[in-house]
Amino acid sequence: MKILDWFSSWFRDSSTIALDADFFELAAKVHYKRLAIDTCTDIIANALTRCEFTTFSKGKETKGNLHYMLNVAPNQNQNATEFFHSIVTHLINDNECLVLQQGDELIIADSFTRTVYAVKPNSYKNVQVGDFKFDKTFPEEDVFYFKLNDHNIIKVIDSLYEDYGKLLASGINYYKRKNNKRYAMKGDYLRGLTEKEQEETNALLEAQLKDWFNPDKEGSAFHFSKDLTMEDMSDGQKSTGNFGTSRDIRDLVNDVIDFVAMSLHVPRGIIKGDVSDIEKQIDSFLMFCILPLVKLIQTELNRKFYDKEQFLERSYIKVDTSQIKVVDIVQLANAVDKLFAVGGLCIDDILELLGKEPLNTPWSKKRFVTKNYQDAENLEGGEENENEAV
C-alpha cells in the first residue's frame, strides 16, 4: 500500500469512492423520493382515519354491524385505522385498491388482475391476500374497487425523478468530493523504498496520523522528519461554488418533496411544519385532497352496500369529515350558538361535535328556534302592524 493511497483511504471513505454515479442515483430514488411519498401518504391517511362513517336507514341514523365494521374492526386482523391507512397506501402507490367482502369482513387484496368489459360487469381474478391466493373470479358486484386517478401519479413522479434524481445524485457526489480531505507530502523523505521499508513507513504514519486527525483524542502529536511537509490540497480550501454545503443538497431534497406534494395536492407547508397561514393550508388540503378521496370511498361503498331503491329512500353511508380539522372550543362557540338558535343543532348534536357522548334524553334531542325568525311566506313589516293597531 502506497503512502498517498493510505492518505486517500484515511481521509476519504473508500466505500464511498468506490461507488459510481449510478449508485447515488439509485440511493436518491430509494430514500429521498420515498421519503416524500411516504410522508404525504401518512398525512393523507391520518386525516382520513379521523373521519367517522355514519350509516342511515330511511333517513334515520343507525348503528349496527355495518357501522361497527367501518369504524372499529373491518376484519379480524385489522382495526379501522389500519384498514383505511392501507387503502390510502394502495391508492397512492398503485393508483387502485381492491377490497373483498368475505362474510362480515372487509379484506384488502395485495394483488389482482382486473378485466374491463364494455357492456357487462368487470371481473377480478388472481386475487391474492398475503400468501393466500383465491382460485375464483370475482364479479364487479362482489368487490369494492377504488381508483384514484385515470393515470398513475406515481409513474409520473418516477418519470420526473429519472432526470431530477441525476441532478440530486450529482450534487451529492460533488459535495462529497468538494469536502474530502486530500494531502500532499513533500520532502526528501519520499524516495524509493524497499518493500520492508515501505511497510515500516506505513505503520509509522498510520500510528501517528490516526491520533493526529482524531477529534476525540487529546494531546496528539505528529513527528515530522527533516524536510518533510504536508500541504492541504482539498477542494474545500478553495471557493465552494455550487453544492459547497449540505444546505445546497437540502434545497434539492426540498424540490423533490415539493414535486410529490404538488402531485398529491398536499400543501407543502403542512409537510414541512410551517405554521404561517396554517388555516388556509388546512382548508386547501381538505378541499383538494381529502374531500375528493372521501367522496371516492363513500360513493363506492354506497354503490355496493345499497341498491338504487334503498339509496333513494335515504338508506346510505355518509362520511363525517368534521373531526378532521381541530377547532378550539372558544372559536366554535359563536357558530354553535347560531346553529342552535335556528334549530340546526340540538344539545346532543353539540356534544357529539365537541367529541363528547350525547345524553340521549327527550329534552336533549329537541330543537329550538329563537323568536327573531318568522315564516318567510308571512312576512309582516313593522310600520304596517303599527297602522293596523291604530
mmCIF file of C-alpha atoms in Angstrom:
data_model
loop_
_atom_site.group_PDB
_atom_site.id
_atom_site.type_symbol
_atom_site.label_atom_id
_atom_site.label_comp_id
_atom_site.label_asym_id
_atom_site.label_seq_id
_atom_site.Cartn_x
_atom_site.Cartn_y
_atom_site.Cartn_z
ATOM 1 C CA MET A 1 0.000 0.000 0.000
ATOM 2 C CA LYS A 2 1.480 3.332 -1.036
ATOM 3 C CA ILE A 3 1.547 6.339 1.244
ATOM 4 C CA LEU A 4 -0.682 8.502 -0.954
ATOM 5 C CA ASP A 5 -3.167 5.633 -1.268
ATOM 6 C CA TRP A 6 -3.164 5.328 2.501
ATOM 7 C CA PHE A 7 -3.956 9.038 2.816
ATOM 8 C CA SER A 8 -6.781 8.643 0.339
ATOM 9 C CA SER A 9 -8.309 5.747 2.251
ATOM 10 C CA TRP A 10 -7.943 7.575 5.580
ATOM 11 C CA PHE A 11 -9.408 10.964 4.718
ATOM 12 C CA ARG A 12 -11.930 9.735 2.200
ATOM 13 C CA ASP A 13 -14.382 6.925 2.772
ATOM 14 C CA SER A 14 -13.096 4.212 0.470
ATOM 15 C CA SER A 15 -16.535 2.618 0.252
ATOM 16 C CA THR A 16 -17.952 5.925 -0.921
ATOM 17 C CA ILE A 17 -15.215 6.485 -3.501
ATOM 18 C CA ALA A 18 -15.846 3.053 -4.974
ATOM 19 C CA LEU A 19 -19.470 3.905 -5.666
ATOM 20 C CA ASP A 20 -20.280 5.348 -9.049
ATOM 21 C CA ALA A 21 -22.938 7.839 -10.092
ATOM 22 C CA ASP A 22 -25.473 5.103 -10.805
ATOM 23 C CA PHE A 23 -25.448 4.059 -7.164
ATOM 24 C CA PHE A 24 -26.015 7.618 -5.982
ATOM 25 C CA GLU A 25 -28.906 7.942 -8.391
ATOM 26 C CA LEU A 26 -30.404 4.709 -7.088
ATOM 27 C CA ALA A 27 -29.912 5.793 -3.468
ATOM 28 C CA ALA A 28 -31.618 9.072 -4.195
ATOM 29 C CA LYS A 29 -34.604 7.231 -5.661
ATOM 30 C CA VAL A 30 -34.914 4.881 -2.728
ATOM 31 C CA HIS A 31 -34.540 7.440 0.039
ATOM 32 C CA TYR A 32 -35.489 10.961 -0.958
ATOM 33 C CA LYS A 33 -38.368 10.195 -3.284
ATOM 34 C CA ARG A 34 -39.679 7.525 -0.933
ATOM 35 C CA LEU A 35 -39.452 9.961 1.976
ATOM 36 C CA ALA A 36 -41.628 12.472 0.131
ATOM 37 C CA ILE A 37 -44.208 9.897 -0.997
ATOM 38 C CA ASP A 38 -44.477 8.161 2.389
ATOM 39 C CA THR A 39 -44.765 11.479 4.222
ATOM 40 C CA CYS A 40 -47.644 12.616 2.011
ATOM 41 C CA THR A 41 -49.271 9.188 2.299
ATOM 42 C CA ASP A 42 -49.166 9.269 6.093
ATOM 43 C CA ILE A 43 -50.600 12.786 6.233
ATOM 44 C CA ILE A 44 -53.493 11.881 3.921
ATOM 45 C CA ALA A 45 -54.188 8.585 5.698
ATOM 46 C CA ASN A 46 -54.069 10.167 9.152
ATOM 47 C CA ALA A 47 -56.593 12.786 8.062
ATOM 48 C CA LEU A 48 -58.901 10.151 6.586
ATOM 49 C CA THR A 49 -58.834 7.998 9.718
ATOM 50 C CA ARG A 50 -60.251 10.924 11.709
ATOM 51 C CA CYS A 51 -63.474 10.625 9.720
ATOM 52 C CA GLU A 52 -66.465 8.723 11.061
ATOM 53 C CA PHE A 53 -68.602 6.567 8.807
ATOM 54 C CA THR A 54 -72.252 7.123 9.735
ATOM 55 C CA THR A 55 -74.980 4.787 8.457
ATOM 56 C CA PHE A 56 -78.569 5.793 7.757
ATOM 57 C CA SER A 57 -81.704 3.736 7.277
ATOM 58 C CA LYS A 58 -84.560 5.640 5.593
ATOM 59 C CA GLY A 59 -83.082 8.935 6.744
ATOM 60 C CA LYS A 60 -82.528 7.890 10.354
ATOM 61 C CA GLU A 61 -79.025 7.346 11.684
ATOM 62 C CA THR A 62 -78.445 3.797 12.839
ATOM 63 C CA LYS A 63 -75.519 1.989 14.446
ATOM 64 C CA GLY A 64 -75.410 -1.655 13.526
ATOM 65 C CA ASN A 65 -72.952 -4.190 12.190
ATOM 66 C CA LEU A 66 -72.013 -2.076 9.167
ATOM 67 C CA HIS A 67 -71.273 0.936 11.359
ATOM 68 C CA TYR A 68 -69.071 -1.191 13.621
ATOM 69 C CA MET A 69 -67.262 -2.731 10.660
ATOM 70 C CA LEU A 70 -66.393 0.627 9.077
ATOM 71 C CA ASN A 71 -65.433 2.428 12.279
ATOM 72 C CA VAL A 72 -63.933 -0.236 14.541
ATOM 73 C CA ALA A 73 -62.991 -3.588 13.002
ATOM 74 C CA PRO A 74 -63.335 -4.249 9.244
ATOM 75 C CA ASN A 75 -61.785 -7.680 9.746
ATOM 76 C CA GLN A 76 -60.303 -9.830 12.490
ATOM 77 C CA ASN A 77 -56.720 -8.782 11.737
ATOM 78 C CA GLN A 78 -57.072 -5.010 11.310
ATOM 79 C CA ASN A 79 -58.763 -2.146 13.074
ATOM 80 C CA ALA A 80 -60.437 0.620 11.086
ATOM 81 C CA THR A 81 -57.404 2.923 11.307
ATOM 82 C CA GLU A 82 -55.038 0.304 9.901
ATOM 83 C CA PHE A 83 -57.584 -0.684 7.267
ATOM 84 C CA PHE A 84 -58.111 2.771 5.765
ATOM 85 C CA HIS A 85 -54.439 3.608 6.130
ATOM 86 C CA SER A 86 -53.732 0.573 3.949
ATOM 87 C CA ILE A 87 -56.355 1.670 1.404
ATOM 88 C CA VAL A 88 -54.710 5.089 1.062
ATOM 89 C CA THR A 89 -51.274 3.494 0.686
ATOM 90 C CA HIS A 90 -52.526 1.238 -2.117
ATOM 91 C CA LEU A 91 -54.307 4.112 -3.850
ATOM 92 C CA ILE A 92 -51.262 6.366 -3.877
ATOM 93 C CA ASN A 93 -48.678 3.738 -4.760
ATOM 94 C CA ASP A 94 -50.753 1.540 -7.095
ATOM 95 C CA ASN A 95 -53.459 4.054 -8.113
ATOM 96 C CA GLU A 96 -56.057 1.408 -7.265
ATOM 97 C CA CYS A 97 -57.243 -0.767 -4.409
ATOM 98 C CA LEU A 98 -59.457 -3.845 -4.303
ATOM 99 C CA VAL A 99 -61.465 -4.734 -1.191
ATOM 100 C CA LEU A 100 -63.229 -8.085 -0.821
ATOM 101 C CA GLN A 101 -66.242 -8.739 1.367
ATOM 102 C CA GLN A 102 -65.994 -12.146 2.967
ATOM 103 C CA GLY A 103 -68.983 -12.594 5.250
ATOM 104 C CA ASP A 104 -68.906 -9.743 7.751
ATOM 105 C CA GLU A 105 -65.302 -8.847 6.986
ATOM 106 C CA LEU A 106 -63.650 -6.478 4.523
ATOM 107 C CA ILE A 107 -60.240 -7.634 3.251
ATOM 108 C CA ILE A 108 -57.776 -5.643 1.129
ATOM 109 C CA ALA A 109 -56.215 -7.539 -1.777
ATOM 110 C CA ASP A 110 -52.458 -7.273 -2.201
ATOM 111 C CA SER A 111 -52.553 -8.077 -5.925
ATOM 112 C CA PHE A 112 -55.157 -8.881 -8.566
ATOM 113 C CA THR A 113 -55.896 -8.849 -12.272
ATOM 114 C CA ARG A 114 -58.772 -6.672 -13.470
ATOM 115 C CA THR A 115 -60.598 -7.370 -16.705
ATOM 116 C CA VAL A 116 -62.603 -4.437 -18.035
ATOM 117 C CA TYR A 117 -65.657 -5.023 -20.219
ATOM 118 C CA ALA A 118 -67.725 -2.544 -22.206
ATOM 119 C CA VAL A 119 -71.248 -3.926 -21.882
ATOM 120 C CA LYS A 120 -71.043 -6.246 -18.871
ATOM 121 C CA PRO A 121 -69.639 -6.052 -15.319
ATOM 122 C CA ASN A 122 -65.874 -6.163 -14.874
ATOM 123 C CA SER A 123 -64.234 -9.180 -13.283
ATOM 124 C CA TYR A 124 -61.280 -9.733 -10.950
ATOM 125 C CA LYS A 125 -59.075 -12.814 -10.868
ATOM 126 C CA ASN A 126 -55.687 -13.901 -9.489
ATOM 127 C CA VAL A 127 -56.666 -12.153 -6.269
ATOM 128 C CA GLN A 128 -54.057 -12.634 -3.567
ATOM 129 C CA VAL A 129 -54.084 -11.614 0.090
ATOM 130 C CA GLY A 130 -50.766 -12.238 1.797
ATOM 131 C CA ASP A 131 -49.691 -15.769 0.925
ATOM 132 C CA PHE A 132 -53.223 -16.905 0.114
ATOM 133 C CA LYS A 133 -54.461 -16.804 -3.486
ATOM 134 C CA PHE A 134 -58.158 -17.140 -4.320
ATOM 135 C CA ASP A 135 -58.917 -19.642 -7.065
ATOM 136 C CA LYS A 136 -62.146 -17.912 -8.115
ATOM 137 C CA THR A 137 -63.053 -14.939 -10.271
ATOM 138 C CA PHE A 138 -64.905 -12.137 -8.502
ATOM 139 C CA PRO A 139 -67.588 -10.182 -10.379
ATOM 140 C CA GLU A 140 -67.850 -6.393 -10.031
ATOM 141 C CA GLU A 141 -70.848 -6.518 -7.694
ATOM 142 C CA ASP A 142 -68.970 -8.653 -5.145
ATOM 143 C CA VAL A 143 -65.992 -6.334 -4.612
ATOM 144 C CA PHE A 144 -65.182 -2.722 -3.801
ATOM 145 C CA TYR A 145 -62.839 -1.254 -6.382
ATOM 146 C CA PHE A 146 -61.260 2.157 -5.785
ATOM 147 C CA LYS A 147 -59.278 4.031 -8.436
ATOM 148 C CA LEU A 148 -57.545 7.289 -7.560
ATOM 149 C CA ASN A 149 -56.756 8.827 -10.981
ATOM 150 C CA ASP A 150 -57.064 7.977 -14.647
ATOM 151 C CA HIS A 151 -53.252 7.903 -14.758
ATOM 152 C CA ASN A 152 -50.984 6.559 -12.044
ATOM 153 C CA ILE A 153 -49.451 9.665 -10.475
ATOM 154 C CA ILE A 154 -46.532 7.660 -9.058
ATOM 155 C CA LYS A 155 -45.438 6.773 -12.595
ATOM 156 C CA VAL A 156 -45.434 10.467 -13.410
ATOM 157 C CA ILE A 157 -43.311 11.144 -10.316
ATOM 158 C CA ASP A 158 -40.943 8.331 -11.301
ATOM 159 C CA SER A 159 -40.528 9.784 -14.800
ATOM 160 C CA LEU A 160 -39.833 13.225 -13.375
ATOM 161 C CA TYR A 161 -37.360 11.834 -10.881
ATOM 162 C CA GLU A 162 -35.390 9.958 -13.506
ATOM 163 C CA ASP A 163 -33.958 13.301 -14.587
ATOM 164 C CA TYR A 164 -34.075 15.187 -11.296
ATOM 165 C CA GLY A 165 -32.593 12.242 -9.416
ATOM 166 C CA LYS A 166 -29.479 12.503 -11.568
ATOM 167 C CA LEU A 167 -29.138 16.160 -10.605
ATOM 168 C CA LEU A 168 -29.540 15.304 -6.932
ATOM 169 C CA ALA A 169 -27.060 12.429 -7.186
ATOM 170 C CA SER A 170 -24.589 14.682 -8.968
ATOM 171 C CA GLY A 171 -24.962 17.295 -6.244
ATOM 172 C CA ILE A 172 -24.334 14.713 -3.507
ATOM 173 C CA ASN A 173 -21.339 13.307 -5.319
ATOM 174 C CA TYR A 174 -19.907 16.782 -5.931
ATOM 175 C CA TYR A 175 -20.433 17.741 -2.286
ATOM 176 C CA LYS A 176 -18.551 14.643 -1.140
ATOM 177 C CA ARG A 177 -15.655 15.337 -3.481
ATOM 178 C CA LYS A 178 -15.644 19.009 -2.517
ATOM 179 C CA ASN A 179 -15.356 18.263 1.183
ATOM 180 C CA ASN A 180 -12.976 15.320 1.060
ATOM 181 C CA LYS A 181 -9.547 15.830 2.601
ATOM 182 C CA ARG A 182 -6.525 15.463 0.301
ATOM 183 C CA TYR A 183 -2.926 15.979 1.432
ATOM 184 C CA ALA A 184 0.355 16.063 -0.424
ATOM 185 C CA MET A 185 3.566 15.142 1.436
ATOM 186 C CA LYS A 186 6.735 16.824 0.255
ATOM 187 C CA GLY A 187 10.350 16.252 1.173
ATOM 188 C CA ASP A 188 13.380 14.079 0.655
ATOM 189 C CA TYR A 189 11.656 11.518 2.829
ATOM 190 C CA LEU A 190 9.576 10.325 -0.120
ATOM 191 C CA ARG A 191 12.183 8.399 -2.081
ATOM 192 C CA GLY A 192 12.364 4.879 -3.396
ATOM 193 C CA LEU A 193 11.824 2.372 -0.616
ATOM 194 C CA THR A 194 12.160 -1.344 -0.336
ATOM 195 C CA GLU A 195 9.074 -3.374 0.472
ATOM 196 C CA LYS A 196 10.117 -3.734 4.098
ATOM 197 C CA GLU A 197 10.894 -0.025 4.427
ATOM 198 C CA GLN A 198 7.538 0.798 2.829
ATOM 199 C CA GLU A 199 5.709 -1.360 5.396
ATOM 200 C CA GLU A 200 7.577 0.288 8.253
ATOM 201 C CA THR A 201 6.784 3.749 6.839
ATOM 202 C CA ASN A 202 3.098 2.924 6.515
ATOM 203 C CA ALA A 203 2.978 1.632 10.074
ATOM 204 C CA LEU A 204 4.709 4.769 11.352
ATOM 205 C CA LEU A 205 2.369 7.140 9.512
ATOM 206 C CA GLU A 206 -0.705 5.193 10.482
ATOM 207 C CA ALA A 207 0.225 5.177 14.146
ATOM 208 C CA GLN A 208 0.971 8.917 14.236
ATOM 209 C CA LEU A 209 -1.763 10.245 11.934
ATOM 210 C CA LYS A 210 -4.502 8.098 13.473
ATOM 211 C CA ASP A 211 -4.395 10.132 16.668
ATOM 212 C CA TRP A 212 -3.384 13.380 14.927
ATOM 213 C CA PHE A 213 -6.666 13.619 12.976
ATOM 214 C CA ASN A 214 -8.890 12.104 15.647
ATOM 215 C CA PRO A 215 -11.014 14.981 17.091
ATOM 216 C CA ASP A 216 -11.736 12.977 20.240
ATOM 217 C CA LYS A 217 -8.058 12.375 21.005
ATOM 218 C CA GLU A 218 -6.400 14.809 23.376
ATOM 219 C CA GLY A 219 -2.683 15.621 23.322
ATOM 220 C CA SER A 220 -1.993 14.237 19.823
ATOM 221 C CA ALA A 221 1.392 14.901 18.183
ATOM 222 C CA PHE A 222 2.964 14.211 14.810
ATOM 223 C CA HIS A 223 6.699 13.865 14.227
ATOM 224 C CA PHE A 224 7.958 15.485 11.014
ATOM 225 C CA SER A 225 11.173 14.154 9.628
ATOM 226 C CA LYS A 226 13.738 16.533 8.133
ATOM 227 C CA ASP A 227 12.383 18.479 5.138
ATOM 228 C CA LEU A 228 9.019 16.686 5.404
ATOM 229 C CA THR A 229 5.973 18.946 4.922
ATOM 230 C CA MET A 230 2.232 18.410 4.389
ATOM 231 C CA GLU A 231 0.093 20.575 2.103
ATOM 232 C CA ASP A 232 -3.721 20.567 2.153
ATOM 233 C CA MET A 233 -4.927 20.036 -1.415
ATOM 234 C CA SER A 234 -8.625 19.703 -0.549
ATOM 235 C CA ASP A 235 -11.155 21.461 -2.753
ATOM 236 C CA GLY A 236 -12.833 22.753 0.376
ATOM 237 C CA GLN A 237 -9.944 25.194 0.818
ATOM 238 C CA LYS A 238 -10.961 26.876 -2.414
ATOM 239 C CA SER A 239 -14.135 28.634 -3.406
ATOM 240 C CA THR A 240 -17.124 26.467 -2.537
ATOM 241 C CA GLY A 241 -19.113 27.115 -5.704
ATOM 242 C CA ASN A 242 -22.250 25.029 -6.217
ATOM 243 C CA PHE A 243 -23.135 22.379 -3.657
ATOM 244 C CA GLY A 244 -20.488 23.684 -1.326
ATOM 245 C CA THR A 245 -22.547 22.993 1.787
ATOM 246 C CA SER A 246 -25.110 20.461 2.902
ATOM 247 C CA ARG A 247 -27.773 23.170 2.664
ATOM 248 C CA ASP A 248 -27.443 23.062 -1.111
ATOM 249 C CA ILE A 249 -28.285 19.366 -1.032
ATOM 250 C CA ARG A 250 -31.215 20.112 1.281
ATOM 251 C CA ASP A 251 -32.612 22.550 -1.282
ATOM 252 C CA LEU A 252 -32.634 19.800 -3.896
ATOM 253 C CA VAL A 253 -34.346 17.413 -1.465
ATOM 254 C CA ASN A 254 -36.959 20.090 -0.776
ATOM 255 C CA ASP A 255 -37.573 20.297 -4.510
ATOM 256 C CA VAL A 256 -38.330 16.580 -4.576
ATOM 257 C CA ILE A 257 -40.777 16.989 -1.676
ATOM 258 C CA ASP A 258 -42.414 19.914 -3.471
ATOM 259 C CA PHE A 259 -42.911 17.857 -6.637
ATOM 260 C CA VAL A 260 -44.557 14.995 -4.778
ATOM 261 C CA ALA A 261 -46.687 17.301 -2.594
ATOM 262 C CA MET A 262 -47.941 19.166 -5.650
ATOM 263 C CA SER A 263 -48.923 15.946 -7.429
ATOM 264 C CA LEU A 264 -50.844 14.650 -4.391
ATOM 265 C CA HIS A 265 -52.431 18.056 -3.575
ATOM 266 C CA VAL A 266 -50.834 18.257 -0.140
ATOM 267 C CA PRO A 267 -49.774 21.809 0.819
ATOM 268 C CA ARG A 268 -46.013 21.960 1.187
ATOM 269 C CA GLY A 269 -46.310 23.940 4.404
ATOM 270 C CA ILE A 270 -48.131 21.048 6.096
ATOM 271 C CA ILE A 271 -45.349 18.623 5.197
ATOM 272 C CA LYS A 272 -42.609 20.947 6.425
ATOM 273 C CA GLY A 273 -44.465 22.038 9.556
ATOM 274 C CA ASP A 274 -44.886 25.692 8.581
ATOM 275 C CA VAL A 275 -47.406 27.457 10.840
ATOM 276 C CA SER A 276 -47.869 30.570 8.734
ATOM 277 C CA ASP A 277 -51.342 30.657 7.141
ATOM 278 C CA ILE A 278 -51.980 27.220 8.609
ATOM 279 C CA GLU A 279 -55.757 27.687 8.420
ATOM 280 C CA LYS A 280 -55.620 28.364 4.685
ATOM 281 C CA GLN A 281 -53.284 25.418 4.175
ATOM 282 C CA ILE A 282 -55.626 23.047 6.002
ATOM 283 C CA ASP A 283 -58.642 24.342 4.080
ATOM 284 C CA SER A 284 -56.797 23.777 0.810
ATOM 285 C CA PHE A 285 -55.744 20.304 1.956
ATOM 286 C CA LEU A 286 -59.318 19.374 2.803
ATOM 287 C CA MET A 287 -60.817 20.846 -0.359
ATOM 288 C CA PHE A 288 -58.468 19.426 -2.975
ATOM 289 C CA CYS A 289 -57.087 16.272 -1.344
ATOM 290 C CA ILE A 290 -59.225 14.798 1.442
ATOM 291 C CA LEU A 291 -62.789 15.560 0.349
ATOM 292 C CA PRO A 292 -62.358 14.071 -3.160
ATOM 293 C CA LEU A 293 -60.837 10.950 -1.577
ATOM 294 C CA VAL A 294 -63.716 10.746 0.916
ATOM 295 C CA LYS A 295 -66.196 11.130 -1.942
ATOM 296 C CA LEU A 296 -64.473 8.309 -3.847
ATOM 297 C CA ILE A 297 -64.681 5.886 -0.911
ATOM 298 C CA GLN A 298 -68.171 6.947 0.166
ATOM 299 C CA THR A 299 -69.649 6.574 -3.326
ATOM 300 C CA GLU A 300 -68.186 3.111 -3.901
ATOM 301 C CA LEU A 301 -69.414 1.865 -0.517
ATOM 302 C CA ASN A 302 -72.921 3.181 -1.173
ATOM 303 C CA ARG A 303 -72.923 1.698 -4.677
ATOM 304 C CA LYS A 304 -72.193 -1.792 -3.376
ATOM 305 C CA PHE A 305 -73.872 -1.891 0.049
ATOM 306 C CA TYR A 306 -77.195 -0.408 -1.144
ATOM 307 C CA ASP A 307 -79.253 -0.760 -4.306
ATOM 308 C CA LYS A 308 -80.898 2.123 -6.128
ATOM 309 C CA GLU A 309 -84.241 1.893 -4.306
ATOM 310 C CA GLN A 310 -82.602 1.802 -0.872
ATOM 311 C CA PHE A 311 -80.433 4.793 -1.651
ATOM 312 C CA LEU A 312 -83.377 6.846 -2.908
ATOM 313 C CA GLU A 313 -85.155 6.014 0.350
ATOM 314 C CA ARG A 314 -82.180 7.636 2.122
ATOM 315 C CA SER A 315 -80.504 4.451 3.260
ATOM 316 C CA TYR A 316 -76.815 5.133 2.756
ATOM 317 C CA ILE A 317 -73.364 5.676 4.262
ATOM 318 C CA LYS A 318 -72.170 9.203 4.924
ATOM 319 C CA VAL A 319 -68.614 10.091 5.895
ATOM 320 C CA ASP A 320 -68.424 12.773 8.566
ATOM 321 C CA THR A 321 -65.320 14.907 7.941
ATOM 322 C CA SER A 322 -65.987 17.475 10.666
ATOM 323 C CA GLN A 323 -63.422 15.914 13.015
ATOM 324 C CA ILE A 324 -60.505 16.233 10.605
ATOM 325 C CA LYS A 325 -59.934 19.877 11.415
ATOM 326 C CA VAL A 326 -59.253 20.527 15.088
ATOM 327 C CA VAL A 327 -61.165 23.623 16.199
ATOM 328 C CA ASP A 328 -60.777 25.428 19.504
ATOM 329 C CA ILE A 329 -63.993 25.299 21.535
ATOM 330 C CA VAL A 330 -63.803 29.059 22.037
ATOM 331 C CA GLN A 331 -63.664 29.627 18.277
ATOM 332 C CA LEU A 332 -66.554 27.204 17.835
ATOM 333 C CA ALA A 333 -68.822 28.810 20.437
ATOM 334 C CA ASN A 334 -70.372 31.542 18.272
ATOM 335 C CA ALA A 335 -71.064 29.216 15.354
ATOM 336 C CA VAL A 336 -72.628 26.581 17.623
ATOM 337 C CA ASP A 337 -74.802 29.188 19.306
ATOM 338 C CA LYS A 338 -76.080 30.414 15.936
ATOM 339 C CA LEU A 339 -76.805 26.904 14.681
ATOM 340 C CA PHE A 340 -78.607 26.072 17.907
ATOM 341 C CA ALA A 341 -80.695 29.260 17.644
ATOM 342 C CA VAL A 342 -82.028 28.346 14.201
ATOM 343 C CA GLY A 343 -82.713 24.718 15.071
ATOM 344 C CA GLY A 344 -79.776 23.362 13.130
ATOM 345 C CA LEU A 345 -78.333 21.584 16.174
ATOM 346 C CA CYS A 346 -79.751 20.063 19.315
ATOM 347 C CA ILE A 347 -77.905 19.544 22.600
ATOM 348 C CA ASP A 348 -76.847 16.019 21.602
ATOM 349 C CA ASP A 349 -75.535 17.287 18.268
ATOM 350 C CA ILE A 350 -73.404 19.869 20.036
ATOM 351 C CA LEU A 351 -71.996 17.298 22.456
ATOM 352 C CA GLU A 352 -71.023 14.997 19.595
ATOM 353 C CA LEU A 353 -69.458 17.923 17.747
ATOM 354 C CA LEU A 354 -67.290 18.525 20.819
ATOM 355 C CA GLY A 355 -66.299 14.871 20.962
ATOM 356 C CA LYS A 356 -68.466 14.046 23.968
ATOM 357 C CA GLU A 357 -71.131 11.396 24.423
ATOM 358 C CA PRO A 358 -74.754 12.508 23.751
ATOM 359 C CA LEU A 359 -77.241 12.464 26.622
ATOM 360 C CA ASN A 360 -79.913 10.644 24.591
ATOM 361 C CA THR A 361 -82.765 12.203 26.549
ATOM 362 C CA PRO A 362 -86.006 13.653 25.107
ATOM 363 C CA TRP A 363 -85.104 17.245 26.014
ATOM 364 C CA SER A 364 -81.513 16.971 24.679
ATOM 365 C CA LYS A 365 -82.887 15.855 21.301
ATOM 366 C CA LYS A 366 -85.320 18.759 20.960
ATOM 367 C CA ARG A 367 -84.556 21.606 18.613
ATOM 368 C CA PHE A 368 -85.199 25.240 19.480
ATOM 369 C CA VAL A 369 -85.644 28.383 17.401
ATOM 370 C CA THR A 370 -85.473 31.933 18.703
ATOM 371 C CA LYS A 371 -88.418 34.319 18.190
ATOM 372 C CA ASN A 372 -86.260 36.562 15.996
ATOM 373 C CA TYR A 373 -87.236 34.443 12.992
ATOM 374 C CA GLN A 374 -90.610 34.139 11.257
ATOM 375 C CA ASP A 375 -92.174 32.360 8.336
ATOM 376 C CA ALA A 376 -90.758 33.658 5.063
ATOM 377 C CA GLU A 377 -94.200 33.374 3.410
ATOM 378 C CA ASN A 378 -95.876 35.510 6.063
ATOM 379 C CA LEU A 379 -93.515 38.416 6.495
ATOM 380 C CA GLU A 380 -95.071 41.498 8.149
ATOM 381 C CA GLY A 381 -93.466 44.912 8.273
ATOM 382 C CA GLY A 382 -93.283 46.914 11.484
ATOM 383 C CA GLU A 383 -94.966 50.094 10.146
ATOM 384 C CA GLU A 384 -97.915 48.156 8.725
ATOM 385 C CA ASN A 385 -98.501 46.464 12.058
ATOM 386 C CA GLU A 386 -98.474 49.790 13.881
ATOM 387 C CA ASN A 387 -101.060 51.306 11.493
ATOM 388 C CA GLU A 388 -103.335 48.315 11.940
ATOM 389 C CA ALA A 389 -103.079 48.692 15.691
ATOM 390 C CA VAL A 390 -104.253 52.301 15.459
#
